CSV table of C-alpha atoms and ligand atoms in Angstrom, one decimal:
chain,number,residue,atom,x,y,z
A,1,MET,CA,-45.1,25.7,157.2
A,2,ALA,CA,-43.5,25.9,153.8
A,3,SER,CA,-44.0,22.2,153.3
A,4,ARG,CA,-46.7,20.4,151.4
A,5,ALA,CA,-47.4,18.3,154.5
A,6,PHE,CA,-48.5,21.6,156.2
A,7,ARG,CA,-50.7,22.8,153.3
A,8,ALA,CA,-51.9,20.4,150.6
A,9,GLU,CA,-53.3,23.0,148.2
A,10,ARG,CA,-51.0,25.3,146.3
A,11,THR,CA,-50.5,28.8,147.6
A,12,ILE,CA,-51.6,31.5,145.2
A,13,VAL,CA,-50.1,34.9,146.0
A,14,GLN,CA,-52.6,37.6,145.1
A,15,VAL,CA,-50.7,40.7,144.2
A,16,SER,CA,-53.7,42.7,143.1
A,17,GLU,CA,-57.2,41.9,142.0
A,18,ASP,CA,-56.0,40.7,138.6
A,19,ILE,CA,-52.5,39.4,139.3
A,20,ALA,CA,-52.2,36.1,141.1
A,21,ILE,CA,-48.8,34.4,141.2
A,22,GLY,CA,-49.1,30.6,141.2
A,23,GLY,CA,-52.4,30.7,139.4
A,24,GLU,CA,-53.3,29.8,135.8
A,25,ARG,CA,-51.4,32.6,134.3
A,26,ILE,CA,-47.6,33.0,134.0
A,27,HIS,CA,-46.6,36.5,135.1
A,28,VAL,CA,-43.5,38.1,133.8
A,29,MET,CA,-41.8,40.8,135.9
A,30,ALA,CA,-39.4,42.8,133.8
A,31,GLY,CA,-37.5,46.0,133.8
A,32,PRO,CA,-34.0,47.4,134.4
A,33,CYS,CA,-31.7,46.1,137.2
A,34,ALA,CA,-31.7,49.6,138.7
A,35,VAL,CA,-33.9,52.7,138.4
A,36,GLU,CA,-31.4,55.1,136.9
A,37,SER,CA,-33.6,58.1,135.9
A,38,ARG,CA,-37.2,59.0,135.3
A,39,GLU,CA,-36.7,58.9,131.5
A,40,GLN,CA,-35.0,55.5,131.6
A,41,LEU,CA,-37.6,53.8,133.8
A,42,LEU,CA,-40.6,55.3,132.0
A,43,GLU,CA,-39.2,54.1,128.7
A,44,ALA,CA,-38.5,50.7,130.1
A,45,ALA,CA,-42.0,50.5,131.6
A,46,ALA,CA,-43.7,51.3,128.3
A,47,GLN,CA,-41.5,48.7,126.5
A,48,VAL,CA,-42.1,45.8,128.9
A,49,LYS,CA,-45.8,46.6,129.1
A,50,ALA,CA,-46.1,46.6,125.4
A,51,ALA,CA,-44.4,43.1,125.3
A,52,GLY,CA,-46.9,41.7,127.9
A,53,ALA,CA,-45.1,42.0,131.3
A,54,THR,CA,-47.6,42.7,134.1
A,55,ILE,CA,-45.1,43.6,136.8
A,56,LEU,CA,-42.3,46.2,136.5
A,57,ARG,CA,-38.9,45.5,138.2
A,58,GLY,CA,-36.3,48.1,139.2
A,59,GLY,CA,-34.0,48.4,142.1
A,60,ALA,CA,-34.0,51.7,144.1
A,61,PHE,CA,-31.7,50.3,146.8
A,62,LYS,CA,-29.0,48.3,145.2
A,63,PRO,CA,-26.8,45.6,146.9
A,64,ARG,CA,-23.6,46.2,144.9
A,65,THR,CA,-20.5,44.1,145.3
A,66,SER,CA,-18.3,47.2,145.2
A,67,PRO,CA,-19.1,50.2,147.4
A,68,TYR,CA,-17.9,52.4,144.5
A,69,SER,CA,-20.6,51.1,142.1
A,70,PHE,CA,-23.9,52.9,141.6
A,71,GLN,CA,-25.9,52.3,144.8
A,72,GLY,CA,-29.4,53.2,143.5
A,73,LEU,CA,-31.5,56.3,143.7
A,74,GLY,CA,-33.1,55.3,147.0
A,75,VAL,CA,-36.5,56.9,147.8
A,76,LYS,CA,-36.3,59.0,144.6
A,77,GLY,CA,-36.2,55.7,142.7
A,78,LEU,CA,-39.3,54.5,144.6
A,79,GLU,CA,-41.1,57.6,143.5
A,80,ILE,CA,-40.2,57.1,139.9
A,81,LEU,CA,-41.4,53.5,140.1
A,82,ALA,CA,-44.8,54.7,141.6
A,83,GLU,CA,-45.1,57.1,138.7
A,84,ALA,CA,-44.5,54.3,136.2
A,85,ARG,CA,-47.1,52.2,138.0
A,86,GLU,CA,-49.7,54.9,137.6
A,87,LYS,CA,-48.9,55.7,134.0
A,88,TYR,CA,-48.7,52.1,132.7
A,89,GLY,CA,-50.9,50.1,135.0
A,90,LEU,CA,-48.0,47.8,136.0
A,91,LYS,CA,-47.4,46.5,139.5
A,92,ILE,CA,-44.0,47.0,141.1
A,93,VAL,CA,-41.4,44.7,142.5
A,94,THR,CA,-38.3,46.3,144.2
A,95,GLU,CA,-35.7,45.2,146.6
A,96,VAL,CA,-35.5,45.9,150.3
A,97,MET,CA,-31.9,45.8,151.7
A,98,ASP,CA,-32.5,46.2,155.4
A,99,VAL,CA,-35.0,46.5,158.3
A,100,ARG,CA,-34.4,50.3,158.4
A,101,SER,CA,-35.7,50.9,154.8
A,102,LEU,CA,-38.5,48.4,155.0
A,103,PRO,CA,-41.3,50.9,155.9
A,104,VAL,CA,-40.6,53.1,152.9
A,105,VAL,CA,-40.1,50.2,150.5
A,106,ALA,CA,-43.3,48.6,151.7
A,107,GLU,CA,-45.1,51.9,151.2
A,108,TYR,CA,-44.3,51.9,147.5
A,109,ALA,CA,-43.8,48.3,146.4
A,110,ASP,CA,-46.5,45.8,145.4
A,111,ILE,CA,-44.0,43.0,145.9
A,112,ILE,CA,-41.0,43.3,148.2
A,113,GLN,CA,-37.9,41.6,146.8
A,114,VAL,CA,-35.4,40.0,149.2
A,115,GLY,CA,-32.1,39.7,147.3
A,116,ALA,CA,-29.9,36.7,147.2
A,117,ARG,CA,-27.4,38.4,149.6
A,118,ASN,CA,-30.1,38.9,152.2
A,119,MET,CA,-31.7,35.5,152.0
A,120,GLN,CA,-30.5,34.7,155.5
A,121,ASN,CA,-30.9,38.2,157.0
A,122,PHE,CA,-33.1,36.7,159.7
A,123,ASP,CA,-34.1,40.1,161.3
A,124,LEU,CA,-35.3,41.3,157.9
A,125,LEU,CA,-37.2,38.0,157.3
A,126,LYS,CA,-38.9,38.3,160.7
A,127,GLU,CA,-40.1,41.8,160.0
A,128,LEU,CA,-41.4,40.7,156.6
A,129,GLY,CA,-43.4,38.0,158.4
A,130,LYS,CA,-45.3,40.7,160.2
A,131,ILE,CA,-46.6,42.6,157.2
A,132,ASP,CA,-49.3,41.9,154.8
A,133,LYS,CA,-47.5,42.2,151.5
A,134,PRO,CA,-46.2,39.8,148.9
A,135,VAL,CA,-42.5,38.9,149.3
A,136,LEU,CA,-40.2,37.7,146.5
A,137,LEU,CA,-37.6,35.6,148.3
A,138,LYS,CA,-34.5,35.0,146.1
A,139,ARG,CA,-32.4,31.9,146.6
A,140,GLY,CA,-29.0,32.8,148.3
A,141,LEU,CA,-25.8,32.8,146.4
A,142,SER,CA,-24.8,29.4,147.8
A,143,ALA,CA,-27.9,28.3,149.5
A,144,THR,CA,-29.3,24.8,149.4
A,145,ILE,CA,-33.0,24.3,148.6
A,146,GLU,CA,-33.5,23.4,152.3
A,147,GLU,CA,-31.9,26.6,153.5
A,148,TRP,CA,-34.0,28.6,151.1
A,149,LEU,CA,-37.2,27.0,152.3
A,150,MET,CA,-36.1,27.6,155.9
A,151,ALA,CA,-35.7,31.3,155.0
A,152,ALA,CA,-39.2,31.2,153.7
A,153,GLU,CA,-40.3,29.6,156.9
A,154,TYR,CA,-39.2,32.7,158.8
A,155,ILE,CA,-41.7,34.8,156.9
A,156,LEU,CA,-44.5,32.2,157.0
A,157,SER,CA,-44.1,31.6,160.7
A,158,GLY,CA,-44.5,35.3,161.4
A,159,GLY,CA,-47.9,35.1,159.7
A,160,ASN,CA,-47.2,36.3,156.2
A,161,PHE,CA,-48.1,33.6,153.7
A,162,LYS,CA,-47.6,35.7,150.6
A,163,VAL,CA,-44.2,34.3,149.7
A,164,ILE,CA,-43.0,33.8,146.1
A,165,LEU,CA,-39.7,31.9,145.8
A,166,CYS,CA,-37.2,32.9,143.1
A,167,GLU,CA,-34.4,30.8,141.7
A,168,ARG,CA,-31.6,33.1,140.5
A,169,GLY,CA,-28.7,30.8,140.0
A,170,ILE,CA,-26.1,29.4,142.5
A,171,ARG,CA,-22.3,29.5,142.7
A,172,THR,CA,-20.6,26.6,141.1
A,173,PHE,CA,-17.1,26.0,139.6
A,174,GLU,CA,-18.4,27.1,136.2
A,175,THR,CA,-17.1,30.6,135.2
A,176,TYR,CA,-18.6,31.0,131.7
A,177,THR,CA,-21.9,32.0,133.2
A,178,ARG,CA,-22.3,34.4,136.1
A,179,ASN,CA,-24.0,31.7,138.2
A,180,THR,CA,-25.4,28.3,137.4
A,181,LEU,CA,-29.2,28.5,137.0
A,182,ASP,CA,-30.6,25.5,138.9
A,183,LEU,CA,-33.7,24.8,137.0
A,184,SER,CA,-34.1,21.5,138.8
A,185,ALA,CA,-35.1,23.7,141.8
A,186,VAL,CA,-38.4,24.4,140.1
A,187,PRO,CA,-39.9,20.9,140.2
A,188,ILE,CA,-38.1,20.2,143.5
A,189,VAL,CA,-39.6,23.2,145.2
A,190,LYS,CA,-43.0,22.2,143.8
A,191,HIS,CA,-42.5,18.7,145.2
A,192,LEU,CA,-41.5,20.0,148.7
A,193,SER,CA,-43.6,23.1,149.0
A,194,HIS,CA,-47.0,24.7,148.3
A,195,LEU,CA,-45.3,28.1,147.5
A,196,PRO,CA,-45.2,29.5,144.0
A,197,VAL,CA,-41.7,29.6,142.4
A,198,ILE,CA,-40.4,31.9,139.6
A,199,VAL,CA,-37.1,32.0,137.8
A,200,ASP,CA,-34.7,34.9,137.2
A,201,PRO,CA,-32.5,33.8,134.3
A,202,SER,CA,-30.8,37.2,134.1
A,203,HIS,CA,-28.8,36.8,137.3
A,204,GLY,CA,-28.6,33.1,136.8
A,205,VAL,CA,-26.8,33.3,133.5
A,206,GLY,CA,-25.4,36.8,133.4
A,207,ARG,CA,-25.1,37.0,129.6
A,208,TRP,CA,-28.1,38.2,127.6
A,209,GLN,CA,-27.5,35.9,124.6
A,210,PHE,CA,-28.5,32.8,126.6
A,211,ILE,CA,-31.4,34.3,128.6
A,212,PRO,CA,-34.2,33.7,126.1
A,213,ALA,CA,-33.5,30.0,126.1
A,214,MET,CA,-33.5,29.8,129.9
A,215,CYS,CA,-36.7,31.8,130.0
A,216,ARG,CA,-38.3,29.1,127.8
A,217,ALA,CA,-36.8,26.3,129.8
A,218,ALA,CA,-38.0,27.8,133.1
A,219,ILE,CA,-41.6,28.0,131.9
A,220,ALA,CA,-41.4,24.5,130.4
A,221,ALA,CA,-40.1,23.3,133.8
A,222,GLY,CA,-43.2,24.6,135.5
A,223,ALA,CA,-42.2,28.0,136.9
A,224,ASP,CA,-45.0,30.3,137.8
A,225,GLY,CA,-43.3,33.3,136.4
A,226,LEU,CA,-40.1,35.0,135.4
A,227,LEU,CA,-38.0,38.0,136.6
A,228,VAL,CA,-36.1,39.4,133.6
A,229,GLU,CA,-33.8,42.4,133.3
A,230,VAL,CA,-34.7,44.6,130.3
A,231,HIS,CA,-33.0,47.9,129.6
A,232,PRO,CA,-33.9,50.5,126.9
A,233,ASN,CA,-30.2,50.7,126.0
A,234,PRO,CA,-28.1,47.9,127.7
A,235,PRO,CA,-24.6,49.2,126.8
A,236,GLU,CA,-25.4,52.3,128.8
A,237,ALA,CA,-26.8,50.5,131.8
A,238,LEU,CA,-25.4,51.6,135.2
A,239,CYS,CA,-25.9,48.0,136.5
A,240,ASP,CA,-26.0,44.6,134.8
A,241,GLY,CA,-26.0,45.7,131.2
A,242,ALA,CA,-24.4,42.5,130.0
A,243,GLN,CA,-27.4,40.5,131.1
A,244,SER,CA,-30.1,43.0,130.1
A,245,LEU,CA,-32.3,42.2,127.2
A,246,THR,CA,-33.1,44.9,124.7
A,247,PRO,CA,-36.8,45.6,124.5
A,248,LYS,CA,-36.9,44.0,121.1
A,249,THR,CA,-35.3,40.7,122.3
A,250,PHE,CA,-37.6,40.7,125.3
A,251,ALA,CA,-40.7,41.1,123.1
A,252,GLU,CA,-39.5,38.2,120.9
A,253,THR,CA,-38.9,36.1,124.0
A,254,MET,CA,-42.4,36.8,125.2
A,255,GLU,CA,-43.8,35.6,121.9
A,256,GLU,CA,-41.9,32.4,122.2
A,257,LEU,CA,-43.1,31.9,125.7
A,258,ARG,CA,-46.7,32.1,124.5
A,259,ARG,CA,-46.0,29.0,122.4
A,260,ILE,CA,-45.0,27.1,125.5
A,261,ALA,CA,-47.6,28.2,127.9
A,262,ALA,CA,-51.1,29.4,126.8
A,263,ALA,CA,-51.4,32.2,129.3
A,264,VAL,CA,-48.3,34.4,129.5
B,301,PEP,C1,-31.4,42.0,141.3
B,301,PEP,O1,-32.5,41.5,141.2
B,301,PEP,O2,-31.1,43.1,140.7
B,301,PEP,C2,-30.4,41.4,142.3
B,301,PEP,C3,-29.6,42.2,142.9
B,301,PEP,O3,-30.5,40.1,142.3
B,301,PEP,P1,-29.8,39.0,143.3
B,301,PEP,O4,-30.2,39.4,144.6
B,301,PEP,O5,-30.4,37.7,142.8
B,301,PEP,O6,-28.4,39.1,143.0
B,302,MN,MN1,-29.4,43.0,138.5
């Protein structure tokens, strides 16, 4: 069902009346890795909105490698995201970690993110297939494109066609970058599937210095959008500070993107 043989026309995922992923316009989802406080998120929301992002990202439930790292604010974080949505007119993308927290995440989110670590959480994928909400499905840490499309198949086969794929880098032998951003996945997914595909250079590269270039490359390669980590004060970030753009660098990057694609 994810293949172009099943559906010839491209799927456009309607997030709201004016936001369609996979349509004419490139949508940029930006914000901090994690919702840390009301002040931090509202500040980030104002900054990414001013630069032209249409969707605010921020994790309330965080899948951290270490159990001793900041785990997110949970439901309190979702409430803060909802406040930012009201105040700035942005839509919200946030991660769901398990079936248990799906109802509450679905209540607040406009797009439900499935993180790389959960790409093959088949129980969660099956539940997401039963709801009528856009799902952002990240590529797994070491997943092939075929495995990734099969994960999407779980959601589609349940009846939910609102699936947006997200390339976020894969594990290779290279250690200079956090992961290796596989930009070839963009044209390959478009060749194999009707689903829209966006790129997350933040987790793909892991170092802020190289992220603007990968944002430009992703759009030039045909991505339908971007997911970018932006923090009001990256050195103070509780999560992923090294890969977070300052609001200023983000705004400059957005300007550059407008020279590559007319509608960003
Ligand atoms: C995130 O978007 O903050 C995140 C945890 O990403 P990934 O699942 O790609 O590691
Ligand atoms: Mn992150």
